[in-house]
XYZ file of C-alpha atoms in Angstrom:
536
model
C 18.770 -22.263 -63.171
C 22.388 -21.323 -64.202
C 25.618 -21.740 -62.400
C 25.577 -17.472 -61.798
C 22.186 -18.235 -59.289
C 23.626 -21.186 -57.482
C 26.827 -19.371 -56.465
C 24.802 -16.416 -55.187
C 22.548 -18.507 -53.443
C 25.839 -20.203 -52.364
C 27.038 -16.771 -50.618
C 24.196 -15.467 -49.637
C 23.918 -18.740 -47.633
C 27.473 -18.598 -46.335
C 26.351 -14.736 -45.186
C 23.321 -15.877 -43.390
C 25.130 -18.898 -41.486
C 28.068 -16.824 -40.596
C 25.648 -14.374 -39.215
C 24.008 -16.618 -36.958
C 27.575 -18.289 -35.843
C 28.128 -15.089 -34.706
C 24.393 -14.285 -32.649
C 25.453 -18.003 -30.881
C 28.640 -17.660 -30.202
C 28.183 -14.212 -28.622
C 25.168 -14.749 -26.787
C 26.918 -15.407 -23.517
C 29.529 -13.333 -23.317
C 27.236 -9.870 -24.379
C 24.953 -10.710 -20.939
C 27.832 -11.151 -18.798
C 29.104 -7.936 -20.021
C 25.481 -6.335 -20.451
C 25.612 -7.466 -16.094
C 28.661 -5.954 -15.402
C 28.020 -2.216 -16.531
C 25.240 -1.308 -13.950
C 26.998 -2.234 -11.022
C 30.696 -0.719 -12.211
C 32.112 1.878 -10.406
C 32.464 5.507 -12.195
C 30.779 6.714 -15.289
C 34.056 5.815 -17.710
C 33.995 2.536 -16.428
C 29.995 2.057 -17.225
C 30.082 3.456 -20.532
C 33.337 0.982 -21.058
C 31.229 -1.673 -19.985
C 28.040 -0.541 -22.285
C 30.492 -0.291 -25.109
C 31.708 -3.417 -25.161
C 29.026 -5.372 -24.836
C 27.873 -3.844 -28.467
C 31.268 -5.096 -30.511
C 31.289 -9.139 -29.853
C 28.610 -9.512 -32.386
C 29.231 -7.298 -35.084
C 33.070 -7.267 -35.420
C 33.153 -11.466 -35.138
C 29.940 -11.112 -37.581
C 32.302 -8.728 -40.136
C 35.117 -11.289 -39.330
C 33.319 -14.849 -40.105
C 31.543 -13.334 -43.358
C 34.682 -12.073 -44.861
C 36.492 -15.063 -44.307
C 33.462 -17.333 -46.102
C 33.906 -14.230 -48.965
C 37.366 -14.377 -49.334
C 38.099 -18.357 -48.763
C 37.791 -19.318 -52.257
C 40.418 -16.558 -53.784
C 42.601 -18.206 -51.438
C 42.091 -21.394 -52.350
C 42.986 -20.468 -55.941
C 40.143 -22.220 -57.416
C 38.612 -21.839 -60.820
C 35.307 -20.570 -59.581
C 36.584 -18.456 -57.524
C 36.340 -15.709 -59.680
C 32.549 -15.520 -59.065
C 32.841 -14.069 -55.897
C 34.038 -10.616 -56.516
C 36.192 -9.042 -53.625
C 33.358 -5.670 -54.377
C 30.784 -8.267 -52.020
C 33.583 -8.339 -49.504
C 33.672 -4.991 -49.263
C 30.174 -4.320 -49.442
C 29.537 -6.506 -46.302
C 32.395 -4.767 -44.257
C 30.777 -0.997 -45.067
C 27.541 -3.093 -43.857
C 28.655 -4.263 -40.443
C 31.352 -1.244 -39.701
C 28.025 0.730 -39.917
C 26.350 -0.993 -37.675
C 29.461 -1.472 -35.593
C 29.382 2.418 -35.289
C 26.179 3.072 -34.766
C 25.995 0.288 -31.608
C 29.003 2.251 -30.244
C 26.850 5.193 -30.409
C 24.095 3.865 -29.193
C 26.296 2.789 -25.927
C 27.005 6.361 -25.424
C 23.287 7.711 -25.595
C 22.054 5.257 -23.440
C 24.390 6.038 -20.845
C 24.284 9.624 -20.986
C 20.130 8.829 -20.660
C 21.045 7.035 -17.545
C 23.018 9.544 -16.150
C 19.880 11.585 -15.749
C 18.210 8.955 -14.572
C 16.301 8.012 -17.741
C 16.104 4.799 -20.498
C 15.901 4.438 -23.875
C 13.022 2.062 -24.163
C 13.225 -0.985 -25.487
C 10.651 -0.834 -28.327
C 12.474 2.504 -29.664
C 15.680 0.642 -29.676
C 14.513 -1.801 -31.921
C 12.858 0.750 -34.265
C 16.234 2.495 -34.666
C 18.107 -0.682 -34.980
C 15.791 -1.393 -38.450
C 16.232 1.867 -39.372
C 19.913 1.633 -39.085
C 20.402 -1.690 -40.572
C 18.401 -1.034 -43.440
C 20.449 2.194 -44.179
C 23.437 0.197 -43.578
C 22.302 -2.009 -46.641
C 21.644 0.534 -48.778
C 24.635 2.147 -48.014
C 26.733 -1.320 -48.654
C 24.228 -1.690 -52.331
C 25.229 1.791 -53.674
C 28.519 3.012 -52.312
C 29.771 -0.256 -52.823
C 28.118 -2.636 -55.548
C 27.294 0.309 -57.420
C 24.061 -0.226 -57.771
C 21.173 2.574 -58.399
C 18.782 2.216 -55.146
C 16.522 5.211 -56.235
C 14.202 2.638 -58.382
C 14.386 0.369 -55.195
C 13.396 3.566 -52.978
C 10.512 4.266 -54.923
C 9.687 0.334 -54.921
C 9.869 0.527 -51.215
C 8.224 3.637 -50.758
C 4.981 2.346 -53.039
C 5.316 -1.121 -51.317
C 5.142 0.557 -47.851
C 2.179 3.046 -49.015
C 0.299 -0.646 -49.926
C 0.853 -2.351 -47.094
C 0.771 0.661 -44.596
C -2.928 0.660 -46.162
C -3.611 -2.011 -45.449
C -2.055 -2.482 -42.000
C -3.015 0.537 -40.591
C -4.154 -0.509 -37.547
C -1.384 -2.367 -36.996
C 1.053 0.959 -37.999
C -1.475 2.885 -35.997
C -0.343 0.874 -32.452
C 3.254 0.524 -33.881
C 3.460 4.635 -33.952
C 1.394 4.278 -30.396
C 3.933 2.374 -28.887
C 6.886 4.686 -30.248
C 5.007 7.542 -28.582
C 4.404 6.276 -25.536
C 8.332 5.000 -24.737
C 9.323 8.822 -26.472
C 6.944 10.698 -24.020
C 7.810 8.376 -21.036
C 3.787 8.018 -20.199
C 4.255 5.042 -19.333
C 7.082 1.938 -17.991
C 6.792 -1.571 -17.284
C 6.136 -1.534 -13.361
C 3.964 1.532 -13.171
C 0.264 1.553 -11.555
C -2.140 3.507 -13.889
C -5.980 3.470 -14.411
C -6.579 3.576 -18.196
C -9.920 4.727 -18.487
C -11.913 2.309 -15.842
C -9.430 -0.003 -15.795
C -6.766 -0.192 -12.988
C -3.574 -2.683 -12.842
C 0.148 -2.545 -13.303
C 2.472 -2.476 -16.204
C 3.686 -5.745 -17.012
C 5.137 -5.230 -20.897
C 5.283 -3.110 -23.583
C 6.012 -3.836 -26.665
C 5.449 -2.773 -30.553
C 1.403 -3.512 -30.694
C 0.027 -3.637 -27.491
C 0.632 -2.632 -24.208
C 0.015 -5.946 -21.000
C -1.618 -4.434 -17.777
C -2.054 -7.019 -14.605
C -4.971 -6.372 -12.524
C -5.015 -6.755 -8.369
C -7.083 -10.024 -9.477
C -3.937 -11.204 -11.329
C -5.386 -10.775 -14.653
C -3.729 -10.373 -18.043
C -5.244 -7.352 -20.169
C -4.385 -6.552 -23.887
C -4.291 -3.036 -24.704
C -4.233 -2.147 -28.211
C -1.170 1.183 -27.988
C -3.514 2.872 -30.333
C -6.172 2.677 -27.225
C -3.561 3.474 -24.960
C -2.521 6.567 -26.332
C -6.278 7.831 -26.826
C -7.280 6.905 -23.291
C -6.972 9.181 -20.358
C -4.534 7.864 -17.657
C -4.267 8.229 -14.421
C -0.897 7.247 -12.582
C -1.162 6.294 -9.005
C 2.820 5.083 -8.519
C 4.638 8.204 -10.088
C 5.841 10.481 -8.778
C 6.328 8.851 -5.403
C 3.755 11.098 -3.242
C 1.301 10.814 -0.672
C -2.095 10.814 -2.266
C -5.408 11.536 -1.012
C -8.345 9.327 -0.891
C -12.252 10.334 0.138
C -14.488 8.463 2.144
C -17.656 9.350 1.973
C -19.575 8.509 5.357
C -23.834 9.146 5.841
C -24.901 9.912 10.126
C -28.531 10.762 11.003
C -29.672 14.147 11.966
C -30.126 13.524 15.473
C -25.950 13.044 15.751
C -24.795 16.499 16.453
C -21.999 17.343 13.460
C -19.084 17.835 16.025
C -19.756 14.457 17.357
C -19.966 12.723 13.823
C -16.601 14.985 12.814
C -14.555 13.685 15.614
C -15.631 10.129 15.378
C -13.988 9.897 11.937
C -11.228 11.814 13.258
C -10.856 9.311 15.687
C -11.372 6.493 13.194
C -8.424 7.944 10.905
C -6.189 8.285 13.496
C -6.318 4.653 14.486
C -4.781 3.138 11.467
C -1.352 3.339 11.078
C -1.387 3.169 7.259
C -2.952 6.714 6.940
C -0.581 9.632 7.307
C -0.933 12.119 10.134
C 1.076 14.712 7.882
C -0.939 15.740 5.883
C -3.677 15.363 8.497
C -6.669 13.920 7.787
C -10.092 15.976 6.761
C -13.515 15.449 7.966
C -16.071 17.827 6.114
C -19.754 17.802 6.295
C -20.645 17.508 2.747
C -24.325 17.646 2.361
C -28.041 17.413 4.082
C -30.060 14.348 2.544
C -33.422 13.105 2.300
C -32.249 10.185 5.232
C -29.443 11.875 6.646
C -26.460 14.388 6.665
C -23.330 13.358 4.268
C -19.531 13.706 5.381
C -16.805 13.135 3.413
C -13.463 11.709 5.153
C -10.346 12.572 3.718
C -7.007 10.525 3.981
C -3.724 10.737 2.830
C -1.728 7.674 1.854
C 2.007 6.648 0.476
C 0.965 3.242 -1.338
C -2.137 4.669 -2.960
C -2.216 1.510 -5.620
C -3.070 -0.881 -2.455
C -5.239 1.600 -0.979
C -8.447 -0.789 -0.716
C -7.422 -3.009 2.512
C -5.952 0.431 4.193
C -9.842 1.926 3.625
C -11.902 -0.647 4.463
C -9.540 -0.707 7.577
C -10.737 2.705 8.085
C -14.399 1.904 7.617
C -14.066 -0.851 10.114
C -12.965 2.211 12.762
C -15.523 4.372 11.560
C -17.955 1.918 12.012
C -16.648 1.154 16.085
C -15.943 5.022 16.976
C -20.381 5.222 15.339
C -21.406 2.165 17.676
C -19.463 3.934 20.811
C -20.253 7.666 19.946
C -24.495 6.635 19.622
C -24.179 7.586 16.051
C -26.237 6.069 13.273
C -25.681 4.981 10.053
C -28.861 5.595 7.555
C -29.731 4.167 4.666
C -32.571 5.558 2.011
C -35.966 4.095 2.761
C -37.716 3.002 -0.427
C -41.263 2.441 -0.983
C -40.836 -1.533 -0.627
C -38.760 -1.037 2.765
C -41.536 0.377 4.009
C -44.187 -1.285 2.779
C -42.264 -4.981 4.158
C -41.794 -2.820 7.686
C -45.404 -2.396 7.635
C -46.591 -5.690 6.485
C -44.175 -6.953 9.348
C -44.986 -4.795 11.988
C -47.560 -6.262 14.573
C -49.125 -4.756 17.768
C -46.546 -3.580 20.605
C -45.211 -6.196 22.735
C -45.063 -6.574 26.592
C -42.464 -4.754 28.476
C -39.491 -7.358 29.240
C -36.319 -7.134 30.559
C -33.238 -6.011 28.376
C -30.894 -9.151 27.573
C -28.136 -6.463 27.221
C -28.189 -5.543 30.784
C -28.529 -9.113 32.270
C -25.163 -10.080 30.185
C -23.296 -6.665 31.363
C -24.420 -7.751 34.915
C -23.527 -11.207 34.651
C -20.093 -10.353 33.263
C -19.496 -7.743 36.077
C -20.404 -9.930 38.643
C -17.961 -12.769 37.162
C -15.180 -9.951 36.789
C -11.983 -9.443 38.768
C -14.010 -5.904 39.376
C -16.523 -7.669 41.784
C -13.850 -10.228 42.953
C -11.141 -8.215 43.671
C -12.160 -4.490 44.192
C -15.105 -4.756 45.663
C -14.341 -7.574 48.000
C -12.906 -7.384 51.390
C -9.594 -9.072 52.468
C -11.807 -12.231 53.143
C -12.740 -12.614 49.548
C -16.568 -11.940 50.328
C -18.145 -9.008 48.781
C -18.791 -5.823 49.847
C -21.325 -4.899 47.739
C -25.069 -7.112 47.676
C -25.255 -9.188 43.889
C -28.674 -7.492 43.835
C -27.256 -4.286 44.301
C -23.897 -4.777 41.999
C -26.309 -6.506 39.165
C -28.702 -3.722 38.759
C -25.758 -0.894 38.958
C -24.069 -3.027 36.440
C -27.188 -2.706 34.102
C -26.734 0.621 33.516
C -23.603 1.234 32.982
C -22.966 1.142 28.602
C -20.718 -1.390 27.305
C -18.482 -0.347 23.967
C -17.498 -2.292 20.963
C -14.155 -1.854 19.959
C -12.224 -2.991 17.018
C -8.557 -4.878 16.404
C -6.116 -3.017 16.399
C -7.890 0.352 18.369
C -6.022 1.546 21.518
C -8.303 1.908 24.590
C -5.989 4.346 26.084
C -2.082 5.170 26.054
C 0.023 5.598 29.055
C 0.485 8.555 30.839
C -2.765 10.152 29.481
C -5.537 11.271 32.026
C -8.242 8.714 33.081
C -11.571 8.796 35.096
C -12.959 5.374 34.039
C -11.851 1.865 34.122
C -13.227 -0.652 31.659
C -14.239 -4.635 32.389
C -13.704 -7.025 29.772
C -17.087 -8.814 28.761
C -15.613 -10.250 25.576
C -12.438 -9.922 23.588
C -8.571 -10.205 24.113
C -6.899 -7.235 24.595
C -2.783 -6.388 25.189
C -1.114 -4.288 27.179
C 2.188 -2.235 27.627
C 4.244 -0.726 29.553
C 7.190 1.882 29.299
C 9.898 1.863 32.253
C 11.071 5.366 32.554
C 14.286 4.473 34.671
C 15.342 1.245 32.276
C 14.066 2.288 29.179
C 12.382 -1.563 28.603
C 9.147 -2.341 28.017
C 6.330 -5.199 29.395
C 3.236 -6.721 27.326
C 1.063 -8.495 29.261
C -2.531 -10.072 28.071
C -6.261 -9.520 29.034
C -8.963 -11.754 28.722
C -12.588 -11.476 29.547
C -13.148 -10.605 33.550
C -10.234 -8.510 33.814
C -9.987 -4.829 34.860
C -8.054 -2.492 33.419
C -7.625 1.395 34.131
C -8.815 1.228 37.518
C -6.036 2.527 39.404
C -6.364 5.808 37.284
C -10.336 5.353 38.643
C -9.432 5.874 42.202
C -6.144 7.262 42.618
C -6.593 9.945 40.089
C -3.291 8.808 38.441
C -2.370 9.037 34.612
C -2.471 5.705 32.578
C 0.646 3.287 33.474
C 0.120 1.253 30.153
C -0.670 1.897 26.483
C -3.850 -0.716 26.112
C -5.228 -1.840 22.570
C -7.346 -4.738 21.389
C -6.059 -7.453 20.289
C -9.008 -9.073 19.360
C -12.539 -8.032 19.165
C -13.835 -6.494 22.461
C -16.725 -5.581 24.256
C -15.767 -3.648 27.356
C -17.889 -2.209 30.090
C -16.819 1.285 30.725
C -17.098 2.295 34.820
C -16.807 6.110 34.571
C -16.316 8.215 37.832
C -19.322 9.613 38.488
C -20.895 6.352 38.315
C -18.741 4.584 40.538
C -19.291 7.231 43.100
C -22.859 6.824 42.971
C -22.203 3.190 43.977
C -19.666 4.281 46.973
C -22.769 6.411 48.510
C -25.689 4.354 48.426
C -23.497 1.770 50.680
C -22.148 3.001 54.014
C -19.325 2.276 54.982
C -17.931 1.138 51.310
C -15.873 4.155 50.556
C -12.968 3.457 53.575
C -13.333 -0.389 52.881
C -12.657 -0.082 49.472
C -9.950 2.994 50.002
C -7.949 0.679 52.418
C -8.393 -2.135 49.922
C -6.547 -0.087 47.035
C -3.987 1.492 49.554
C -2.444 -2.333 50.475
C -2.882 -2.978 46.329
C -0.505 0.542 45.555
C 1.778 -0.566 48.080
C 2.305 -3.851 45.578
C 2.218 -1.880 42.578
C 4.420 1.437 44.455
C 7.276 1.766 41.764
C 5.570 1.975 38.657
C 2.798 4.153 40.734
C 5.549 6.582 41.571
C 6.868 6.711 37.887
C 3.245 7.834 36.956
C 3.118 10.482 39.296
C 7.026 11.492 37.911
C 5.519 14.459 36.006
C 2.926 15.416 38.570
C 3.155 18.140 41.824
C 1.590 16.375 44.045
C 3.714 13.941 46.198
C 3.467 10.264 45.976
C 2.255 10.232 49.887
C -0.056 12.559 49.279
C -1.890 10.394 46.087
C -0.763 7.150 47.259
C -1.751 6.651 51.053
C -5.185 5.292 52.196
C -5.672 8.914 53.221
C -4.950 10.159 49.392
C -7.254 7.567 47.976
C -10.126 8.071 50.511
C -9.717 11.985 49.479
C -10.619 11.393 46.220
C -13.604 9.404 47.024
C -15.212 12.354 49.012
C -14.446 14.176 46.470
C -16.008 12.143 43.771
C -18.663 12.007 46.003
C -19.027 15.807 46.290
C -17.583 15.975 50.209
C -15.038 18.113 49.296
C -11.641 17.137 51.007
C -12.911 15.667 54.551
């Protein structure tokens, strides 16, 4: 190899390691000034910012290269005459153009981010080959002098060969550049690509990374990407609208079913009230009647937990309403109900009513309301027991309210099972008191026989099973005893008299005066009248 080679090699190597002096020694100082245009103040000052983090690296690039190609003339040696001052020049052409194109680039990107947009990142680094192999060809012809149209046509049949044979790989390349031109899609998005759902996590020249709600890693092929249909759930930023399909039998009237799931909606606070929710009867089935319930939501990608919250409600506001939920009856159902199903059994007692009983006799309902000021009872166990038995006990979910304050009431619930929490609103202060309730307490009962509205917002806290004492059935109780409807009126008169400020703020809205609600002679009113005695 003659000396001609080994001095090119020589520069070329000088080139390269001056070049990557340059990447290094720049590194740090292009992030911190790539950190401090997004938070400067004023568009000059960001676009100052953008523009000089794109001149460290090229103009100390231009400065160390010239230096290596102009060292030996100034050293005066003999072989210095082998590196011609035309390379000089042909590597300054080279880096001023790229010098002015990242200047320019500065200045699109910012006017992009004015209007809230980006250049993405894989289109940056097609244009950044572009440019830098223009640059070169630039540097070869304007200023070596050399004839690039045989080394166009080289390249161009070189590029026809190997786009050939990579053209799947050109295929997701020109993918990918579509994709960050259209703005279809952006590292942080939630989409559903066909059947697959997840969120952006890169994209880049070949393929495109989703993450699933499992935390999985997906490789899409940008070729599949831009062929697939997608669906974006994040953008724009909107409510969005899920269904809920829901099956009742046909002995649930449809008004009943359709206010049920209204119900059910309205108890989580995830779903939006505006739009309001939709219940529609859909369809008649073979095994029952299908509705559909509609829902809007604002974080539709992490809809799941928010509807099977709703299902849970659904499923409660059923079990309370007497609704069922039906399922198709195959042929092998029916044929293991038959094999299963033996002759009627004996008439025995129902377990359900035995544990409502027990749990009303063992409640503060039996201990404290219906018990005289001597603690004994004023109604027989017997007697209490077999009332209690048929009065229906209700599921209800966590997180349901019972009732809210200052609504109307003509029932009072006992706690069988469950943990629920209370509130109340004081109109004159403006605070607020929680209090707890376990199984055996009473709640709503002074709405029961005063007639007042609710003095506390009650939900569940945890699963409960309450026994609901509605009016009418209380005041069949009060008239099969004699003598029970003044015990028990005197019994809640001395009980307001305890409770006689937050009564009063209750009856803040009403016409009637507190005296007139709140006295034994109030109270024992609305027992006649519950009773059907009219106001003796």
């Amino acid at each position: 190899m003659n000396s001609a080679i080994w001095f090119r090699f020589a520069e070329a190597a000088a080139l390269i390691l001056a070049t990557l002096a340059a990447l290094g020694l720049t590194g740090g100082p292009r992030r911190a000034l790539a950190r401090r245009a997004p938070v400067a103040r004023g568009r000059a000052a960001k676009w100052l910012w953008a523009a000089l983090e794109s001149l460290p690296f090229p103009l100390l690039a231009l400065g160390l290269g010239a230096l290596a190609l102009r060292l030996p003339a100034w050293t005066g040696a003999a072989w210095a005459e082998r590196f011609p001052p035309a390379h000089a020049g042909a590597w300054i052409l080279f880096w001023l153009m790229l010098l002015a194109y990242g200047l320019g680039e500065a200045t699109f990107r910012q006017i992009l981010a004015w209007k809230g947009q980006a250049l993405p990142a894989l289109l940056r680094g097609v244009l950044r080959l572009g440019m830098t192999a223009l640059a070169a060809f630039c540097a070869l012809r304007f200023e070596l002098g050399w004839n690039v149209a045989p080394l166009l046509a080289s390249t161009a049949l070189v590029t026809a060969v190997v786009g050939f044979a990579l053209q799947g790989v050109l295929g997701n390349l020109l993918a990918g550049m579509s994709l960050n031109l259209t703005g279809s899609l952006a590292p942080g998005d939630w989409v559903a690509i066909d059947d697959l759902e997840g969120r952006v996590a890169e994209m880049n020249w070949r393929e495109t990374w989703l993450t699933t709600r499992d935390q999985i890693p997906v490789r899409i092929p940008n070729a599949k990407v831009a062929d697939a249909r997608i669906r974006h759930l994040s953008r724009p930023a909107a409510p969005r609208r899920c269904k809920l399909p829901v099956d009742a039998g046909y002995d649930a009237p449809p008004d009943r079913v359709l206010a049920a799931l209204h119900a059910a909606a309205a108890a989580v606070p995830a779903v939006r009230r505006t739009p309001e929710p939709q219940a529609l009867l859909m369809e008649f089935k073979s095994y029952g009647i299908g509705y559909e319930l509609r829902v809007w939501l604002d974080d539709y990608p992490f809809r799941e937990p928010v509807l099977a919250d709703v299902r849970r409600h659904v499923w409660y506001q059923f079990r309370r309403a007497g609704i069922d939920i039906p399922y198709p009856v195959t042929d092998q159902v029916l044929n293991d109900f038959l094999s299963r199903a033996g002759p009627p059994a004996a008439a025995a007692d129902d377990p359900e009513a035995g544990r409502r009983a027990a749990g009303l006799l063992q409640s503060d309902f039996a201990k404290k309301v219906l018990a005289g000021a001597d603690g004994q009872p004023l109604v027989p166990a017997a007697d209490l027991a077999a009332w209690a038995g048929r009065l229906p006990s209700q599921l209800y979910g966590q997180g349901e309210t019972v009732f809210r304050q200052g609504e109307a009431g003509d029932c009072c619930y006992v706690v069988l099972a469950g943990q629920l929490e209370g509130r109340i609103a004081h109109r004159e202060t403006g605070a607020t008191t929680t209090f707890a309730v376990g199984p055996g307490a009473v709640v709503g009962e002074m709405s029961l026989m005063t007639g007042l509205p609710r003095m506390a917002d009650v939900a569940v806290k945890e699963s409960a099973d309450l026994l609901r004492i509605p009016a009418p059935e209380f005041a069949e109780l009060l008239g099969k005893h004699a003598g029970l409807v003044e015990q028990v009126s005197q019994l809640v008169a001395e009980r307001v008299q305890q409770n006689r400020r937050q009564l009063e703020d209750a009856l803040a809205a009403g016409a009637a005066p507190a005296e007139q609600v709140l006295s034994r002679d109030g109270i024992l009113r609305r027992f006649w009248r519950l009773l059907g005695g009219g106001g003796r």
